[in-house]
PDB file of C-alpha atoms and ligand atoms in Angstrom:
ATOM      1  CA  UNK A   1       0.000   0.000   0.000  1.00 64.00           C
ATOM      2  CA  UNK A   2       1.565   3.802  -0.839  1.00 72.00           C
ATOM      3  CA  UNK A   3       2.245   5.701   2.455  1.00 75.00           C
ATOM      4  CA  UNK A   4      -0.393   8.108   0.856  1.00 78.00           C
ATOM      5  CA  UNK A   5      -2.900   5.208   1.088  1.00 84.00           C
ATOM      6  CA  UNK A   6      -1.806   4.324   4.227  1.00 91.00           C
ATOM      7  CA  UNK A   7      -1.656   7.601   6.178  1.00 96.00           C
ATOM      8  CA  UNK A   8      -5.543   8.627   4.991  1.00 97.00           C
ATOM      9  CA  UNK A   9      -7.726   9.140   8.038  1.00 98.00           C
ATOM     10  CA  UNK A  10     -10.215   6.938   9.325  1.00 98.00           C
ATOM     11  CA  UNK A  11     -13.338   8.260  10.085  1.00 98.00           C
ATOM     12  CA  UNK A  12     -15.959   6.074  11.901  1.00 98.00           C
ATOM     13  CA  UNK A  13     -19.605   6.329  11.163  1.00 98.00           C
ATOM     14  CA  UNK A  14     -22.784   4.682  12.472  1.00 98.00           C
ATOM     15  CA  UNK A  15     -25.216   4.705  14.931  1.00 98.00           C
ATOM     16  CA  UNK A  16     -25.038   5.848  18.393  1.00 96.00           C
ATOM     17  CA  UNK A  17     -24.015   2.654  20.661  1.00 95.00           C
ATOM     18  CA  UNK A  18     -22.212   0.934  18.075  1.00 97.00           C
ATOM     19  CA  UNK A  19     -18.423   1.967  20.106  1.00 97.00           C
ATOM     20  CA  UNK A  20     -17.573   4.543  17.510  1.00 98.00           C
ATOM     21  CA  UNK A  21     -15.816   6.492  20.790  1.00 97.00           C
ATOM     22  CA  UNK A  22     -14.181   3.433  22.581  1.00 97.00           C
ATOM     23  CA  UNK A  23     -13.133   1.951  19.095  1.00 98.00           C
ATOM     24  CA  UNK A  24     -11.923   4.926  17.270  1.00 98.00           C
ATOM     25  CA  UNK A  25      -9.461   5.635  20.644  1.00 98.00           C
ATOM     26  CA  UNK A  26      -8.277   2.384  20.556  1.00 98.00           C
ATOM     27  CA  UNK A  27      -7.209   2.457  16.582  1.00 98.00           C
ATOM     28  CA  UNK A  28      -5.591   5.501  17.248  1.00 98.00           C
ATOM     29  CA  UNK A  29      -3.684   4.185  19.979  1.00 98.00           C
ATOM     30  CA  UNK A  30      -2.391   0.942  17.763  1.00 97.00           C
ATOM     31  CA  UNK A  31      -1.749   3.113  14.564  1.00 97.00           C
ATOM     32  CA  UNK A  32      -0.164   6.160  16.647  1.00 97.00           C
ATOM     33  CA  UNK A  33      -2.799   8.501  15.358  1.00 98.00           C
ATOM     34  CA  UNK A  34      -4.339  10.906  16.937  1.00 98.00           C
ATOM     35  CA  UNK A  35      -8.426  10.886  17.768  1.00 98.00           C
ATOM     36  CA  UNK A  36     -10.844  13.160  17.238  1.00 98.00           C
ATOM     37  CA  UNK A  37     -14.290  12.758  18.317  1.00 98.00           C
ATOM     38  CA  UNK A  38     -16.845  15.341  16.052  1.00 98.00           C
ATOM     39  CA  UNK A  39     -19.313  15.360  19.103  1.00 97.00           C
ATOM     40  CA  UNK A  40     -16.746  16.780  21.342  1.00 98.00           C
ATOM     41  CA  UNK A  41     -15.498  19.225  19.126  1.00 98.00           C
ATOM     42  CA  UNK A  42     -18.961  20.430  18.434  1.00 98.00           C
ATOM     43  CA  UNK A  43     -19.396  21.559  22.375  1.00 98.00           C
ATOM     44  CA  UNK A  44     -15.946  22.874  22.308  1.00 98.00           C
ATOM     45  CA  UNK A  45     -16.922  25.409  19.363  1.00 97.00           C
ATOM     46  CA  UNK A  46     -20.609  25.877  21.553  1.00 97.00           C
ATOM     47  CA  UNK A  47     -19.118  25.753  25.369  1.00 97.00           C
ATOM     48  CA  UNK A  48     -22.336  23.784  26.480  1.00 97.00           C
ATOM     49  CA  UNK A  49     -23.548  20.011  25.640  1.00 96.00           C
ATOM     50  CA  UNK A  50     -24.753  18.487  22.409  1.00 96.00           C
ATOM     51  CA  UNK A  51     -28.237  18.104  24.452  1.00 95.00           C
ATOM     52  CA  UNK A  52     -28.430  21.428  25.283  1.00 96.00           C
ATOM     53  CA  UNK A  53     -27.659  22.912  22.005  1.00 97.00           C
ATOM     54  CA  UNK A  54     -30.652  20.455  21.107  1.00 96.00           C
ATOM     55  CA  UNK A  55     -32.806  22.139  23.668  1.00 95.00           C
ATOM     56  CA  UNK A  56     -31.853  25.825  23.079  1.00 96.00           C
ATOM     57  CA  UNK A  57     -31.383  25.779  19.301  1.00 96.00           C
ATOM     58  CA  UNK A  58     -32.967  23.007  18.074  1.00 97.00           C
ATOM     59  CA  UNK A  59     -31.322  20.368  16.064  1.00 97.00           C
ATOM     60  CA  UNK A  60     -30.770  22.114  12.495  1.00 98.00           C
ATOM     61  CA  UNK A  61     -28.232  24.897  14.810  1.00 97.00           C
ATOM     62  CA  UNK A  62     -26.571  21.473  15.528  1.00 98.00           C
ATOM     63  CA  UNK A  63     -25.975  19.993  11.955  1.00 98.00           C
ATOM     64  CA  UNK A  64     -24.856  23.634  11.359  1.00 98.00           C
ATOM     65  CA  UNK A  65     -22.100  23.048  14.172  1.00 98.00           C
ATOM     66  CA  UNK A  66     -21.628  19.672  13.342  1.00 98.00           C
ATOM     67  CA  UNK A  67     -20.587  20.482   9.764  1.00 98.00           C
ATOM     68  CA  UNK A  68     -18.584  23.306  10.472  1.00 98.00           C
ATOM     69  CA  UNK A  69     -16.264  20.700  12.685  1.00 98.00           C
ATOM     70  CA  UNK A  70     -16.733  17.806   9.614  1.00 98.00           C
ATOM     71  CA  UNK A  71     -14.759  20.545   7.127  1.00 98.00           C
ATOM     72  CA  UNK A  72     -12.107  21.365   9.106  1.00 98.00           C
ATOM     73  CA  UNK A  73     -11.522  17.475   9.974  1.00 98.00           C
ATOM     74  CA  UNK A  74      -7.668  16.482   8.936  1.00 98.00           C
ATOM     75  CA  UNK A  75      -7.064  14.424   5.916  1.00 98.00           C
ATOM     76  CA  UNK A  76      -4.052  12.135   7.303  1.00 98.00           C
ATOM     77  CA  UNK A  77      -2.962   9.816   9.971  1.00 98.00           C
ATOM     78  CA  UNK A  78      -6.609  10.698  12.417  1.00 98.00           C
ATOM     79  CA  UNK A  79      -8.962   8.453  13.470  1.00 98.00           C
ATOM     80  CA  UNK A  80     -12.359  10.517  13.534  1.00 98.00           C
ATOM     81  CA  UNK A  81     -15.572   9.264  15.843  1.00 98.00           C
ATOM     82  CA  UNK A  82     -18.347  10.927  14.037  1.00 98.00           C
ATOM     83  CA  UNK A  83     -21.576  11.421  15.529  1.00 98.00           C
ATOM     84  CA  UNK A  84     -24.164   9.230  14.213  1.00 98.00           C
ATOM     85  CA  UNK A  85     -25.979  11.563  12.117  1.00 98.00           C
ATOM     86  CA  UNK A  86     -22.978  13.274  10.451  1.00 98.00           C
ATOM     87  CA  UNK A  87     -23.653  11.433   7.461  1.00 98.00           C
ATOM     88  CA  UNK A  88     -27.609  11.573   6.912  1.00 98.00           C
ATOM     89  CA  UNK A  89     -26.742  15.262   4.484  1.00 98.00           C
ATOM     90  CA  UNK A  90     -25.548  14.581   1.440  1.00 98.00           C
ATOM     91  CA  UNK A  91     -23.478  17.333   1.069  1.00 98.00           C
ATOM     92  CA  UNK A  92     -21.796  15.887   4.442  1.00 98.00           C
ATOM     93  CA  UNK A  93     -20.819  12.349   2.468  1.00 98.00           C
ATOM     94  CA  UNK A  94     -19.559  14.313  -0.439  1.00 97.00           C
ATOM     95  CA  UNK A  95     -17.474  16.792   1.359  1.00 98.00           C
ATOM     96  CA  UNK A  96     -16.031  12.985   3.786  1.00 98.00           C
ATOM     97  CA  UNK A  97     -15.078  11.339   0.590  1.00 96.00           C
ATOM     98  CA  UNK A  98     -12.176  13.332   0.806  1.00 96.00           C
ATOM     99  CA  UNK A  99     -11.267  13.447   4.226  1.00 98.00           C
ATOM    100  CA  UNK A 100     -10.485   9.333   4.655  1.00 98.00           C
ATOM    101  CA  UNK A 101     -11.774   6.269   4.334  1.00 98.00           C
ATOM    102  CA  UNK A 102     -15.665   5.555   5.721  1.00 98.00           C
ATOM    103  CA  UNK A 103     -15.432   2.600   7.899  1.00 98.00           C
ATOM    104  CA  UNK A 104     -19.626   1.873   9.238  1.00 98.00           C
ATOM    105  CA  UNK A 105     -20.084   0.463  12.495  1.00 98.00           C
ATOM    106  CA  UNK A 106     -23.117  -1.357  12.726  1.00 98.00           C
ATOM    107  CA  UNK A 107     -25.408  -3.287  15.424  1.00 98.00           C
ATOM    108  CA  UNK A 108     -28.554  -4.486  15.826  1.00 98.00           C
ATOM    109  CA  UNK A 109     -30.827  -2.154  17.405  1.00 98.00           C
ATOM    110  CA  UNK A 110     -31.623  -4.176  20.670  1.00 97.00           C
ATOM    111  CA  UNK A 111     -27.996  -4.283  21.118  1.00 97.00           C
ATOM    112  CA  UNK A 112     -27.401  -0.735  20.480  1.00 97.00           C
ATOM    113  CA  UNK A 113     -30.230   0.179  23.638  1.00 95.00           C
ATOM    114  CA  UNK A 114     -28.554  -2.333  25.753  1.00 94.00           C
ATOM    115  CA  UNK A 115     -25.371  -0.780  25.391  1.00 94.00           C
ATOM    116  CA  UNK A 116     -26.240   2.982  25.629  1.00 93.00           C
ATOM    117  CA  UNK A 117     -26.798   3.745  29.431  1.00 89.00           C
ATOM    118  CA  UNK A 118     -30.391   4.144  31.137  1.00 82.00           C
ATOM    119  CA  UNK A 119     -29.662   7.663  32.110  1.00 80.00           C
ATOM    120  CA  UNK A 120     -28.193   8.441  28.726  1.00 77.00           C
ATOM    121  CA  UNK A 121     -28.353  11.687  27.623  1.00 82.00           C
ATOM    122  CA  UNK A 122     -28.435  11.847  23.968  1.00 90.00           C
ATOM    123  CA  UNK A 123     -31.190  13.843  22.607  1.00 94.00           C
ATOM    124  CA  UNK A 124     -32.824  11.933  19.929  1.00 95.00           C
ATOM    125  CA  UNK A 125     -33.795   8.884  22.874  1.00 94.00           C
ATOM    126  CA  UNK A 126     -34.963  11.570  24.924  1.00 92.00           C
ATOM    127  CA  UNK A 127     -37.761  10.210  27.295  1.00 91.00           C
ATOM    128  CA  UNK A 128     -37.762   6.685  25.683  1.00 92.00           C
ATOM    129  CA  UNK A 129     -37.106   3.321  27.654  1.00 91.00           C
ATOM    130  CA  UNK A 130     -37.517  -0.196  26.900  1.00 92.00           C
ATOM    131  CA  UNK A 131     -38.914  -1.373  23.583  1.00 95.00           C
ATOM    132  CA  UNK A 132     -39.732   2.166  22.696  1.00 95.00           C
ATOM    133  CA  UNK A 133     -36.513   3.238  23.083  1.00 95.00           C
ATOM    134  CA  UNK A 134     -35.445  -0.048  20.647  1.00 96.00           C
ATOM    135  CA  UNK A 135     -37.910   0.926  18.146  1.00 97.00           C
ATOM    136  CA  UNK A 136     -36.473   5.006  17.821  1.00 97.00           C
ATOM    137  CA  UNK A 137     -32.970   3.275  17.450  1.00 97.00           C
ATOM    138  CA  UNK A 138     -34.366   0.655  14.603  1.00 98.00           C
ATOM    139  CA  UNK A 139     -36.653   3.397  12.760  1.00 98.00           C
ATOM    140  CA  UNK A 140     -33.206   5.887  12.839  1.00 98.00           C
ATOM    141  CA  UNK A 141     -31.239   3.383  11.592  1.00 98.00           C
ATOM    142  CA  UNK A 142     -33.348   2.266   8.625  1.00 98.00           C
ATOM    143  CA  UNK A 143     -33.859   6.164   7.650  1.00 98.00           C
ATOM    144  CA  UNK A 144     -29.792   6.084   7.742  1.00 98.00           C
ATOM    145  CA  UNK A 145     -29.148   2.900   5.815  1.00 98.00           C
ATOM    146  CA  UNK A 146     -28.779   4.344   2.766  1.00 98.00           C
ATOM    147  CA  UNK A 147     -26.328   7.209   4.213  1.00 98.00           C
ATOM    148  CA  UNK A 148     -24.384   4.672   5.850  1.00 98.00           C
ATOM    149  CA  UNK A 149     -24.081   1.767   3.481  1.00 98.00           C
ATOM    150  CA  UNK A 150     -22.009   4.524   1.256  1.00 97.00           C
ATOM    151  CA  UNK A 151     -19.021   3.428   3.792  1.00 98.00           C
ATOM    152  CA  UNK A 152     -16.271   1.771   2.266  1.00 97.00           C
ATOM    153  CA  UNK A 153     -16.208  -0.977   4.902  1.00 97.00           C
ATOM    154  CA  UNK A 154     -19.200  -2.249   7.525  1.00 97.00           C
ATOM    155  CA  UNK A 155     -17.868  -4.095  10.424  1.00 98.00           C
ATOM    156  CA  UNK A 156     -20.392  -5.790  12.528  1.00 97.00           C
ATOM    157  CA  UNK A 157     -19.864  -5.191  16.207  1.00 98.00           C
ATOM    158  CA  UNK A 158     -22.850  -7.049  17.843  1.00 97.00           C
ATOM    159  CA  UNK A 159     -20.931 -10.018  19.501  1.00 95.00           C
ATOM    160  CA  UNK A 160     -17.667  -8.372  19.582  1.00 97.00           C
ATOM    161  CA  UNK A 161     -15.331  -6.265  22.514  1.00 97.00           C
ATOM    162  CA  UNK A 162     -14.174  -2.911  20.772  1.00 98.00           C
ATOM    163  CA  UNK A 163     -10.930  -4.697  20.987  1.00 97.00           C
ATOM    164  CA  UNK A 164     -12.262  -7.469  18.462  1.00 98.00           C
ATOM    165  CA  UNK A 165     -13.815  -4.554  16.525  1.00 98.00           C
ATOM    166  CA  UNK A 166     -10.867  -2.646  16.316  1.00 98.00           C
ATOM    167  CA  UNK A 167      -8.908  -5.427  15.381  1.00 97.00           C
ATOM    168  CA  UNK A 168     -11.654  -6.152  12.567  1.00 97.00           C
ATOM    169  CA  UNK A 169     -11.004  -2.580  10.930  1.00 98.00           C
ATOM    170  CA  UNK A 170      -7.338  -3.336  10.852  1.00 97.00           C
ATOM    171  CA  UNK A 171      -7.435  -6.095   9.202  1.00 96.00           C
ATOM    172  CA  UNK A 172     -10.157  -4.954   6.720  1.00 95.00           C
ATOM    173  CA  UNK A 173      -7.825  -2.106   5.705  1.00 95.00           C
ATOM    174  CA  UNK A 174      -5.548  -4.262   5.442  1.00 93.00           C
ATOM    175  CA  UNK A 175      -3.415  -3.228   8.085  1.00 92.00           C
ATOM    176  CA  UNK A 176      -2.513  -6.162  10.500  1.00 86.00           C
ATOM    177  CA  UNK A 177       0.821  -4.855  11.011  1.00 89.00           C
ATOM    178  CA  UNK A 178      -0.823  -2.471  13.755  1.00 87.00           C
ATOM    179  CA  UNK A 179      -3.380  -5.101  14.927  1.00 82.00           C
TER     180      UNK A 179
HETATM  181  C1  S3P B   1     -26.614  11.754  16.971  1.00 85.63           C
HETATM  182  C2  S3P B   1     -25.634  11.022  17.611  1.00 85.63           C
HETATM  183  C3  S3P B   1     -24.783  11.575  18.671  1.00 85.63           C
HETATM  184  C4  S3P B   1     -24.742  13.113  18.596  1.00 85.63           C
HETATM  185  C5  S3P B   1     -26.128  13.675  18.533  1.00 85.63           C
HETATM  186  C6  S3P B   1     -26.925  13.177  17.334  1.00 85.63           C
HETATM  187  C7  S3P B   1     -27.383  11.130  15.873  1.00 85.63           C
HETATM  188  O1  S3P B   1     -23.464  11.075  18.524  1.00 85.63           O
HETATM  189  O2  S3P B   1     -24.022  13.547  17.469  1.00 85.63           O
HETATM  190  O3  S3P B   1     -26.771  13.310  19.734  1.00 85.63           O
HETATM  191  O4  S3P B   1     -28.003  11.872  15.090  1.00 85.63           O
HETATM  192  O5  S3P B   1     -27.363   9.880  15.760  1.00 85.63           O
HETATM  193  P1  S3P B   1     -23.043   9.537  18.822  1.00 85.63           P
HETATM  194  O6  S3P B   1     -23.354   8.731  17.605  1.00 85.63           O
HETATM  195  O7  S3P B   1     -21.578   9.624  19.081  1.00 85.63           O
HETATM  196  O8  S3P B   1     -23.816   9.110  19.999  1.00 85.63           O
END
């Protein structure tokens, strides 16, 4: 593979609960990249919580955000958590075609709400619990499969540690030297 090749970021995609966070810190640690998680950098640029600029400003002020953070993502040697929506605008896939390679994370929605904690506080399972909260998680992700199946890799996670699922994306991009 040319060092070009090699060196593109990584950027992580799919839905909330699928260990974009605890995976994406974990490749960066084996490749010696650095990590960069969109969500964070969003409340950086806002100084308050994603779920409060939910609250205050409503979601579309938070795409606004969101994208602002996707275009000034780096190109090389980054592994990027994304938050799970990031990809859902088209203009947002275009404009991460060129910043690495898509790598989906994907789970089954009952695993994906018994993963995310009770008291979680993302905004879109605001107020939901139980089998409601599974259905929000299995109606977003079938509104997103389209956006997400543009990924150049999917890597299940359902049965696996983020270790395994790190070790997955290695080796799918071909990169078991770092696994
Ligand atoms: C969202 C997922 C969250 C965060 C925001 C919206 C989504 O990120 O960006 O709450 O639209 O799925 P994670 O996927 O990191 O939880």
């Amino acid at each position: 593979m040319g060092s070009a090749r090699r060196d593109r970021s990584i950027l992580l995609t799919g839905m909330m609960g699928t260990g974009k966070t605890s995976v994406g810190r974990l490749l960066g640690r084996r490749l010696g990249w650095r990590f960069i998680d969109t969500d964070e950098r969003v409340e950086a640029h806002a100084a308050v919580p994603v779920r409060t600029i939910f609250e205050r400003d409503g979601e579309a002020r938070f795409r606004e955000l969101e994208r602002a953070v996707l275009e000034e993502l780096p190109t090389r040697r980054a592994v990027i958590a994304l938050g799970g929506g990031a990809v859902v605008a088209a203009e947002n896939r275009t404009l991460l075609r060129d910043k690495g390679t898509l790598v989906w994370l994907d789970a089954d929605p009952e695993v994906l709400a018994a993963r995310l904690p009770a008291d979680d506080e993302r905004p879109l399972l605001a107020g939901l619990e139980g089998a409601a909260r599974v259905e929000r998680l299995r109606q977003l992700r079938n509104e997103r499969l389209a956006a997400y199946r543009s990924a150049e890799l999917r890597v299940a996670t359902d049965d696996r540690t983020p270790e395994a699922v790190c070790a997955a994306v290695l080796c799918a991009l071909g990169r078991e030297d770092a696994a």
